Tab-separated table of C-alpha atoms and ligand atoms in Angstrom:
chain	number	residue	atom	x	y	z
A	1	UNK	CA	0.000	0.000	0.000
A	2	UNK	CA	1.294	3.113	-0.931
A	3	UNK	CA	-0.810	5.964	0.649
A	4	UNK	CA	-0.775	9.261	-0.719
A	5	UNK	CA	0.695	12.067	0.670
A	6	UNK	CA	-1.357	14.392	2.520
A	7	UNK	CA	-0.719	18.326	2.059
A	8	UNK	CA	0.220	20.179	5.548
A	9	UNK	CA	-2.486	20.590	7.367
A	10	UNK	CA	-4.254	24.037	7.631
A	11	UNK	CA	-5.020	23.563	11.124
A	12	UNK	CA	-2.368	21.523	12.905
A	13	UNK	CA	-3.308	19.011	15.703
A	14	UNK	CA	-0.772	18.129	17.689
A	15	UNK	CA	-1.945	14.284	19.734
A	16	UNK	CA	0.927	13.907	22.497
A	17	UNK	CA	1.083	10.437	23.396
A	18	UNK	CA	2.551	8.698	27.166
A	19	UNK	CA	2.711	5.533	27.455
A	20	UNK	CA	2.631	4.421	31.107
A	21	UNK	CA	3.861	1.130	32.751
A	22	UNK	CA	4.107	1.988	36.350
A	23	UNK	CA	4.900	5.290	36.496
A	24	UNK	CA	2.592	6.246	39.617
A	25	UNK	CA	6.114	7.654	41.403
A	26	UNK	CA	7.212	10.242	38.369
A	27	UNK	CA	3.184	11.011	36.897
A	28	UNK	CA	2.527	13.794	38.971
A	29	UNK	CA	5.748	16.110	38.640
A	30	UNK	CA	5.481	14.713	34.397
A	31	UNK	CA	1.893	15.482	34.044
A	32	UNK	CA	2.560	19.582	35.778
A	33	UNK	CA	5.569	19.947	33.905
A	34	UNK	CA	4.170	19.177	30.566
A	35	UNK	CA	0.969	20.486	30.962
A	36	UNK	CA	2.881	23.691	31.676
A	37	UNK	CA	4.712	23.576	28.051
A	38	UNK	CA	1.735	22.396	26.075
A	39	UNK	CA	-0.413	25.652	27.952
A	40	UNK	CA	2.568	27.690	25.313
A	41	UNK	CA	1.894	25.899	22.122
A	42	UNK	CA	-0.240	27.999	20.029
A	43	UNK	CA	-1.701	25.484	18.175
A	44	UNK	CA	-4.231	22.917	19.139
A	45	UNK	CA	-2.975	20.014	21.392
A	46	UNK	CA	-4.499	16.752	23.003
A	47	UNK	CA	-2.793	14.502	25.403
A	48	UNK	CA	-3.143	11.040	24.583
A	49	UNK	CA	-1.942	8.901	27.772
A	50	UNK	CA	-1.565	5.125	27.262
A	51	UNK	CA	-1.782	2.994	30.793
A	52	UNK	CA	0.155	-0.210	29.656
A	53	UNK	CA	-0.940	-2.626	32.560
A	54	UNK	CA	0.158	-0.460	35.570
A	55	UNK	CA	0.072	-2.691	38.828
A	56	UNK	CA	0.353	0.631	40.590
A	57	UNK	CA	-1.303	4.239	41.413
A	58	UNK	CA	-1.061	4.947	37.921
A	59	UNK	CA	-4.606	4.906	36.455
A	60	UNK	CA	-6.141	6.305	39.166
A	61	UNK	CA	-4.052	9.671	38.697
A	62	UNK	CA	-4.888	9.181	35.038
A	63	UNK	CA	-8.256	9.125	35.548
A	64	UNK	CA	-8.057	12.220	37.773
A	65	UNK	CA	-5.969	14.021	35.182
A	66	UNK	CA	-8.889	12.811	32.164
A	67	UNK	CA	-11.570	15.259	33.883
A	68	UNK	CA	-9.615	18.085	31.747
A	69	UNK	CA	-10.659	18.400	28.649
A	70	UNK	CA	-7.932	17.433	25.901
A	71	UNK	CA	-6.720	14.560	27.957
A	72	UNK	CA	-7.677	10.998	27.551
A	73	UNK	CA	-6.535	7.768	28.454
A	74	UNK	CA	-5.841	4.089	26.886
A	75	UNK	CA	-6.469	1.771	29.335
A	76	UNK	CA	-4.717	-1.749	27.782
A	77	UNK	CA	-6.259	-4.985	29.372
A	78	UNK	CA	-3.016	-5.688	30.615
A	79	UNK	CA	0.538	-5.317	29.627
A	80	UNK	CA	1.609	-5.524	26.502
A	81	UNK	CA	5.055	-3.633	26.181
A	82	UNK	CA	5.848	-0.387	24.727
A	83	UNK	CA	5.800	-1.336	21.400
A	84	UNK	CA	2.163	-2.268	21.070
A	85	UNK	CA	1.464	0.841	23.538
A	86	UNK	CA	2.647	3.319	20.714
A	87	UNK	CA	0.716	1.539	18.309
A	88	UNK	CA	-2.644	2.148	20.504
A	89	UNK	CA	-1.604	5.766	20.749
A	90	UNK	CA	-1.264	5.558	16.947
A	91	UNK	CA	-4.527	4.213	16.856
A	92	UNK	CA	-6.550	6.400	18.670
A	93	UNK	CA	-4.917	9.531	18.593
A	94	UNK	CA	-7.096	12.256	16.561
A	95	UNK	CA	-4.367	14.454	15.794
A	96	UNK	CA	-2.591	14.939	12.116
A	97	UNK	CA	0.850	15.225	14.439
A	98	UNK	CA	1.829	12.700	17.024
A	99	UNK	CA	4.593	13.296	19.472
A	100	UNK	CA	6.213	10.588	21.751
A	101	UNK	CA	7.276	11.149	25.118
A	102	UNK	CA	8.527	8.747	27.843
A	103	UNK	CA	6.256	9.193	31.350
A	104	UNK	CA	9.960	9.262	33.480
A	105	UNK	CA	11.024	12.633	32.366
A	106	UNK	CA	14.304	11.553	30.867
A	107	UNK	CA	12.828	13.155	27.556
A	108	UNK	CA	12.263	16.711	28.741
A	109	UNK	CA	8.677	18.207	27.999
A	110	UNK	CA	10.078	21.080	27.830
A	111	UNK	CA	11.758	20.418	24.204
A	112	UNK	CA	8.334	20.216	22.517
A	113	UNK	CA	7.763	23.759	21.422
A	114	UNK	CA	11.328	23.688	19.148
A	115	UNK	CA	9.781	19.925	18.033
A	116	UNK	CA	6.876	21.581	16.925
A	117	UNK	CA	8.487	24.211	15.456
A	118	UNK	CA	10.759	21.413	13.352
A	119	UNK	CA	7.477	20.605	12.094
A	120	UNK	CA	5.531	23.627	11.188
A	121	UNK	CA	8.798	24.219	9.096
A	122	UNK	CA	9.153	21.608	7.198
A	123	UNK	CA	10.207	18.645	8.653
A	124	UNK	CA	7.827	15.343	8.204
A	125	UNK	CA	9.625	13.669	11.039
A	126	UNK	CA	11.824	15.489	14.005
A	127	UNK	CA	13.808	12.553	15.665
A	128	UNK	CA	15.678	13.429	19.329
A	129	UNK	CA	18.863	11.719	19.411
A	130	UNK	CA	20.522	11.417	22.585
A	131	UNK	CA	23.934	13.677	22.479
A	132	UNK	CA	26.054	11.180	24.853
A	133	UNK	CA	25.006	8.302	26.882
A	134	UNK	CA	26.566	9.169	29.955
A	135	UNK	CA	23.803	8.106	32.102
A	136	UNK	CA	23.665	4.366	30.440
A	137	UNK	CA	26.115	1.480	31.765
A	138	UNK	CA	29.400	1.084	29.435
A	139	UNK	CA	27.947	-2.434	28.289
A	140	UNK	CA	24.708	-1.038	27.900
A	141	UNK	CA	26.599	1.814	25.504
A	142	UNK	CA	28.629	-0.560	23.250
A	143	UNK	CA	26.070	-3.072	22.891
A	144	UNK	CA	23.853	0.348	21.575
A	145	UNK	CA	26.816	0.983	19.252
A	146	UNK	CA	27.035	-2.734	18.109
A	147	UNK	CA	23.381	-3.173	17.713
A	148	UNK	CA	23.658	-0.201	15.554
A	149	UNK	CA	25.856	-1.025	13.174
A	150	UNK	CA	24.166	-4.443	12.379
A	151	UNK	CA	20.847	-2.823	11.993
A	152	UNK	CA	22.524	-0.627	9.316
A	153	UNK	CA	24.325	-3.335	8.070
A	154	UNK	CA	20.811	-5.226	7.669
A	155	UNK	CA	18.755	-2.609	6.671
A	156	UNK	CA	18.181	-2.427	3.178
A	157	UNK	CA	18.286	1.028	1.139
A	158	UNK	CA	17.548	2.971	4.619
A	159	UNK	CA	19.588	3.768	7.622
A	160	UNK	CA	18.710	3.407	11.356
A	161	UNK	CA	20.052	6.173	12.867
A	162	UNK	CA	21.742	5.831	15.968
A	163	UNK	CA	20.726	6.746	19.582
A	164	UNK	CA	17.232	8.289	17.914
A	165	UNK	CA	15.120	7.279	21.381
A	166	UNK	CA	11.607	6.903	21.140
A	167	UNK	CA	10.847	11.332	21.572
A	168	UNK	CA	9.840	11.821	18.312
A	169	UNK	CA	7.588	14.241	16.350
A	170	UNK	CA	5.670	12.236	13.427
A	171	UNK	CA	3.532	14.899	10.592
A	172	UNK	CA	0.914	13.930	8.759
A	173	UNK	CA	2.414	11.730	5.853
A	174	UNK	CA	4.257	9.479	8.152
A	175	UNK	CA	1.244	8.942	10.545
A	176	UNK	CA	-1.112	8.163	7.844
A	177	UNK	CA	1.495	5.715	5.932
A	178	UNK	CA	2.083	4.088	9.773
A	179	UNK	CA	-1.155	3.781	10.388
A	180	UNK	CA	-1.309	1.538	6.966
A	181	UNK	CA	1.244	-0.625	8.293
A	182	UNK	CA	-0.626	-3.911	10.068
A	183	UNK	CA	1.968	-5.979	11.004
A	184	UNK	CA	2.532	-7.258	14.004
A	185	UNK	CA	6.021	-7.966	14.564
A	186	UNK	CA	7.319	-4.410	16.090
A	187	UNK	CA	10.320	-2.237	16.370
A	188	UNK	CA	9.154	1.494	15.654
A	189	UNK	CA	12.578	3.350	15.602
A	190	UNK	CA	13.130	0.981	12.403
A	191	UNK	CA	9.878	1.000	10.942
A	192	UNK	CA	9.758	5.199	11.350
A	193	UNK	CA	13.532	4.906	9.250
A	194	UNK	CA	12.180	2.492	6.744
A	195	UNK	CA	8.800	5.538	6.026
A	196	UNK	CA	11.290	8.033	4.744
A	197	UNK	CA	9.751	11.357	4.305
A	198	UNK	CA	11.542	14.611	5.018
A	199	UNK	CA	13.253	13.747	8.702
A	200	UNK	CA	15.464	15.666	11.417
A	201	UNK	CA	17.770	14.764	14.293
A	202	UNK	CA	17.936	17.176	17.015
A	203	UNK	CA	20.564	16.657	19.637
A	204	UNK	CA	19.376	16.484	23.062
A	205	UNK	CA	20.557	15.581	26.374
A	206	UNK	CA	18.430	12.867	27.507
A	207	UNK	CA	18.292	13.144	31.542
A	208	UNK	CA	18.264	10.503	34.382
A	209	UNK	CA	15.135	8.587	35.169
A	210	UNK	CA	13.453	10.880	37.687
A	211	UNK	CA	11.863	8.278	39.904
A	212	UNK	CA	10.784	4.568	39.617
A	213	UNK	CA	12.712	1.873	37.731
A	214	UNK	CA	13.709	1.422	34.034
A	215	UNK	CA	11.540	-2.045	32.963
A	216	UNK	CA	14.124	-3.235	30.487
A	217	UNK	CA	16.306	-5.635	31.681
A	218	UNK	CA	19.173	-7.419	29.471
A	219	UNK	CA	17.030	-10.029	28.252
A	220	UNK	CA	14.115	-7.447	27.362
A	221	UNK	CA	16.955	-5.624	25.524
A	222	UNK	CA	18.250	-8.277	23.525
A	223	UNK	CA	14.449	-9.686	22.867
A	224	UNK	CA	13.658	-6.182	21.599
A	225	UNK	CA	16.944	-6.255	19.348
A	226	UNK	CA	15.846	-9.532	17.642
A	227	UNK	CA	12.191	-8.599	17.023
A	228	UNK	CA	14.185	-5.214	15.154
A	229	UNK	CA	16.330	-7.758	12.868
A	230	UNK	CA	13.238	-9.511	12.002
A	231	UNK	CA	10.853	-7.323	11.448
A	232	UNK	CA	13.331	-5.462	8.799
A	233	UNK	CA	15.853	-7.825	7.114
A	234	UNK	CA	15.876	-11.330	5.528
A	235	UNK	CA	19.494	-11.054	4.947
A	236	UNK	CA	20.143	-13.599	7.773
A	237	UNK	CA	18.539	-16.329	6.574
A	238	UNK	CA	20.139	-15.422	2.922
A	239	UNK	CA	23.471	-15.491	4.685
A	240	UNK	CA	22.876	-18.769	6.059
A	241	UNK	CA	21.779	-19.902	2.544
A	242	UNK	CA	25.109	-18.844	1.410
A	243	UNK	CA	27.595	-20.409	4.053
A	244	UNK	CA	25.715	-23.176	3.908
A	245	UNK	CA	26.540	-24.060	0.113
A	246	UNK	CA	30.572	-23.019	0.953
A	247	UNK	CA	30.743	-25.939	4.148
A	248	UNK	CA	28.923	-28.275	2.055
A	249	UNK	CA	31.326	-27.239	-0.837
A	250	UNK	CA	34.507	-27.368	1.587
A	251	UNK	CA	33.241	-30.347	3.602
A	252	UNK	CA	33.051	-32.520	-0.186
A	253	UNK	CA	36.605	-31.683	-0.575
A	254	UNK	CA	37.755	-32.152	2.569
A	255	UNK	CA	36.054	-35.655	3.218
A	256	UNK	CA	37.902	-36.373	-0.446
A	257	UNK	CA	41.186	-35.139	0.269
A	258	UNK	CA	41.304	-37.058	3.779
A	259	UNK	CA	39.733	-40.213	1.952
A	260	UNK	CA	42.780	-40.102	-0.649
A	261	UNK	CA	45.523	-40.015	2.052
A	262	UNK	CA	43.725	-42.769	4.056
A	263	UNK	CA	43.526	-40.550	6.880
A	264	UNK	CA	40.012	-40.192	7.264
A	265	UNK	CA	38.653	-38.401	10.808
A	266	UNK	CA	35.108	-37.442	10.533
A	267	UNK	CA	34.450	-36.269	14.698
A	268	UNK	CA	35.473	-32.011	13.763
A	269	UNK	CA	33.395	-32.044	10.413
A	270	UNK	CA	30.448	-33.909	12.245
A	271	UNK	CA	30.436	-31.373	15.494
A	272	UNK	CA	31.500	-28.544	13.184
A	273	UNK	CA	28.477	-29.444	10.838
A	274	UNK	CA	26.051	-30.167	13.758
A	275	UNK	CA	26.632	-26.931	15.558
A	276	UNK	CA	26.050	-25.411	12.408
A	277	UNK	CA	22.634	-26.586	11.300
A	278	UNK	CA	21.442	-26.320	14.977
A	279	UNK	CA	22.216	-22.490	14.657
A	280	UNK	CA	20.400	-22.356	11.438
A	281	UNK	CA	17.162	-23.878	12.601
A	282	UNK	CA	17.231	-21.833	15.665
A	283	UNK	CA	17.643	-18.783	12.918
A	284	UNK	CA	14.539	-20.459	11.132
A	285	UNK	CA	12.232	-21.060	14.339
A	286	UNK	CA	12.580	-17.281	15.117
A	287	UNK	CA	11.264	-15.881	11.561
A	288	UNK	CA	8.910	-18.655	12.084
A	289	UNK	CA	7.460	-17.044	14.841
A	290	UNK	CA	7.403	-13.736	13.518
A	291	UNK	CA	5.587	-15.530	10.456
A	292	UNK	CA	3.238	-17.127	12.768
A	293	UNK	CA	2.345	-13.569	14.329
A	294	UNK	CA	1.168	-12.280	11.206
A	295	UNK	CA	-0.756	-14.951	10.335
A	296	UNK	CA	-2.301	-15.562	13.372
A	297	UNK	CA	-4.210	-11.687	13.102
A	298	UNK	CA	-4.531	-11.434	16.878
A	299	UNK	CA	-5.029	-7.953	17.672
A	300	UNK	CA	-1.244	-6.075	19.059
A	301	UNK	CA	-3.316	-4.539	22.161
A	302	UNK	CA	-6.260	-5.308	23.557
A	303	UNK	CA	-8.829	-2.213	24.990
A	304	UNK	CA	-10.185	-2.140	28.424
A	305	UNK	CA	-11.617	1.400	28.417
A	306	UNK	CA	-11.183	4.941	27.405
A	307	UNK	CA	-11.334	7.659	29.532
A	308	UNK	CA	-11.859	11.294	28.921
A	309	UNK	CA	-13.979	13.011	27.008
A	310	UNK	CA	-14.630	12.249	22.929
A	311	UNK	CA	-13.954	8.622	23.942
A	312	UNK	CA	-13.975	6.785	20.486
A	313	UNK	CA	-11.584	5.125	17.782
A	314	UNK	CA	-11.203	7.837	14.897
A	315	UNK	CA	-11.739	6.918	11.652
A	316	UNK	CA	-8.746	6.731	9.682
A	317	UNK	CA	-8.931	5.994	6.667
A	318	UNK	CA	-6.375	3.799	4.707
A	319	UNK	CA	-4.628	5.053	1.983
A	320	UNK	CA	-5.719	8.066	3.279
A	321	UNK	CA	-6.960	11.043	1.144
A	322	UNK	CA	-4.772	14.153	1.575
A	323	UNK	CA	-7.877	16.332	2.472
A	324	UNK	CA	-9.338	14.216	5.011
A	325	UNK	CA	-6.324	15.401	6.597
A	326	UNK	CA	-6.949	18.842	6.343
A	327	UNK	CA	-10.402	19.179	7.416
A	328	UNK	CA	-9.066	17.437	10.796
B	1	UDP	N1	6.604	1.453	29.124
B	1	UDP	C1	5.376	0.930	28.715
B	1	UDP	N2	5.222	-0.430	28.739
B	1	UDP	C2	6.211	-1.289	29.103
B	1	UDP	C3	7.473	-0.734	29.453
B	1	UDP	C4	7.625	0.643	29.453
B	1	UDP	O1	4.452	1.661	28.386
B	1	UDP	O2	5.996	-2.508	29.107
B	1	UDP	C5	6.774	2.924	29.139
B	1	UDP	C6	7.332	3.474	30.459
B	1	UDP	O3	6.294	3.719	31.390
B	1	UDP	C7	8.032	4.746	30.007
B	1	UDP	C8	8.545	4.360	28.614
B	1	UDP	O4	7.768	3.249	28.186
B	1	UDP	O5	7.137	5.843	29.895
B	1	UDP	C9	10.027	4.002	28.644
B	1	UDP	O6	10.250	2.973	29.571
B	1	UDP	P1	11.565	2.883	30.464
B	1	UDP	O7	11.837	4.206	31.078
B	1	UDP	O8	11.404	1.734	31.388
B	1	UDP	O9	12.658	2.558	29.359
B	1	UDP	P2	14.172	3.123	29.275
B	1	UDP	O10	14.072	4.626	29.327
B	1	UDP	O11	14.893	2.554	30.435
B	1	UDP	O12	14.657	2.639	27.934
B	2	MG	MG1	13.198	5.687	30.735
């Protein structure tokens, strides 16, 4: 699908969406201070919060900050994971601009207004990128780097730029062409670089969590980084195609060579062979999955309720038609 692109808007709506695992110890001070910029903005605004499964205070100060008008709030039937999060922000939000913003203040509301302004200008998509990553471990940082590199390396025709977090402005033409995308393998900072459209890093410094605890862990980490290589590259499996045909190739000759000087030792070529295939159909099972996923249709979130006023889905239509967008 290949949906048009929509003009700029006449009358920009800006959707700022939270998503919220948790975050009962940080809300309050997040809520006042961006509350606070959007009161600046001078053009329209609605705050989109997401509550991904919370096990803590966190809806109930939702709900108490949904009796303003322009807020809502997702409420998820239970935890899904950031991921699917954004995409019910995607979903629901009735604005022809979305912003991202993490609930623990390490992306500083305060930036939005010179986002906006990014956008008003010109710019399709405004990316943050962190400037260092002083606050992250040193493993934490070269692992980053790594990761990186092989996502570039796998990517195909677009680049994934590097230490882009989730803070993100998203026009029109990107939104609508995301909100065409029903797939339900994953990783947004690839699937934003894979849109195109006209797009901007700013440089910012991305602060210490202000309260409460990070929720991604090593293994959530490396489980995010192999949904990213699957949900954008088939190069692996190519790979794998490849090497395969040069052992079996170099295996022939060496089972030839070693049967012409009588010397023949099969234990290496066996374990070298086994470890081999293992790795491949571990390789398989994984964009098996992913396969499985997609052809399974189950929904990426599930709804409990909305809160807030103007409580229903919008409709948005797919390809979109660039003066739907406009009349917004
Ligand atoms: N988050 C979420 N669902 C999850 C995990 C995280 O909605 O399952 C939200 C979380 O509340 C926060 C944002 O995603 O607003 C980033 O999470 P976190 O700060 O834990 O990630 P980090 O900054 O450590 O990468
Ligand atoms: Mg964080």
């Amino acid at each position: 699908m290949n949906p048009s692109r929509p003009e700029r808007p006449l009358r920009p709506l800006l959707s700022v969406v939270v998503c919220c695992y948790n975050e009962a110890k940080v809300l309050p001070l997040f809520h006042k201070r961006l509350m606070a910029v959007l009161d600046t903005l001078t053009i329209r605004h609605e705050v989109l919060y997401v509550n991904d499964g919370s096990r803590d205070e966190t809806l109930a100060l939702l709900a108490g900050y949904c009796r303003v008008p322009g807020v809502r709030c997702l409420n998820l039937s239970r935890n899904f994971g950031k991921e699917a999060a954004m995409v019910a922000g995607i979903d629901y939000a009735g604005g022809n601009g979305l912003l991202f913003i993490d609930a623990d203040l390490q992306d500083p509301p305060e930036l939005i207004p010179l986002m906006v302004h990014h956008w008003l200008t010109g710019s399709d998509i405004v990316n943050m990128q962190r400037r260092t990553r002083l606050s992250d471990t040193s493993s934490k940082r070269i692992s980053a780097h790594l990761y990186y590199k092989l996502m570039n390396f796998l990517a195909d025709k677009f680049d994934v730029p590097a230490d882009v977090s989730d803070f993100r402005l998203i026009g029109p033409a990107p939104l609508a062409a995301l909100r065409c995308m029903p797939e339900r393998t994953r990783f947004m900072k690839g699937l934003i670089s894979w849109l195109g459209f006209n797009t901007i890093e700013l440089p910012y410094d991305r602060e210490p969590r202000s309260a409460g605890l990070s929720k991604w862990g090593p293994l959530a980490l490396i489980d995010l980084g192999i949904e990213g290589v699957l949900a954008l590259s088939r190069k692996p499996l190519r790979w794998f195609s490849l090497l395969s045909l040069v052992i079996f190739i170099a295996t022939l000759v060496l089972i030839i060579y070693q049967v012409s000087v009588n010397n023949f030792s099969s234990h290496h070529v066996i374990m070298g062979i086994a470890a081999f295939i293992a790795l491949g159909i571990a390789m398989i099972g994984e964009y098996l999955g992913a396969t499985l996923s997609e052809v399974r249709q189950r929904p990426i979130y599930l709804l409990d309720r909305l809160l807030g006023e103007t409580p229903e889905r919008p409709e948005h239509t797919c390809p979109p038609h660039p003066r739907e967008q406009e009349n917004r």
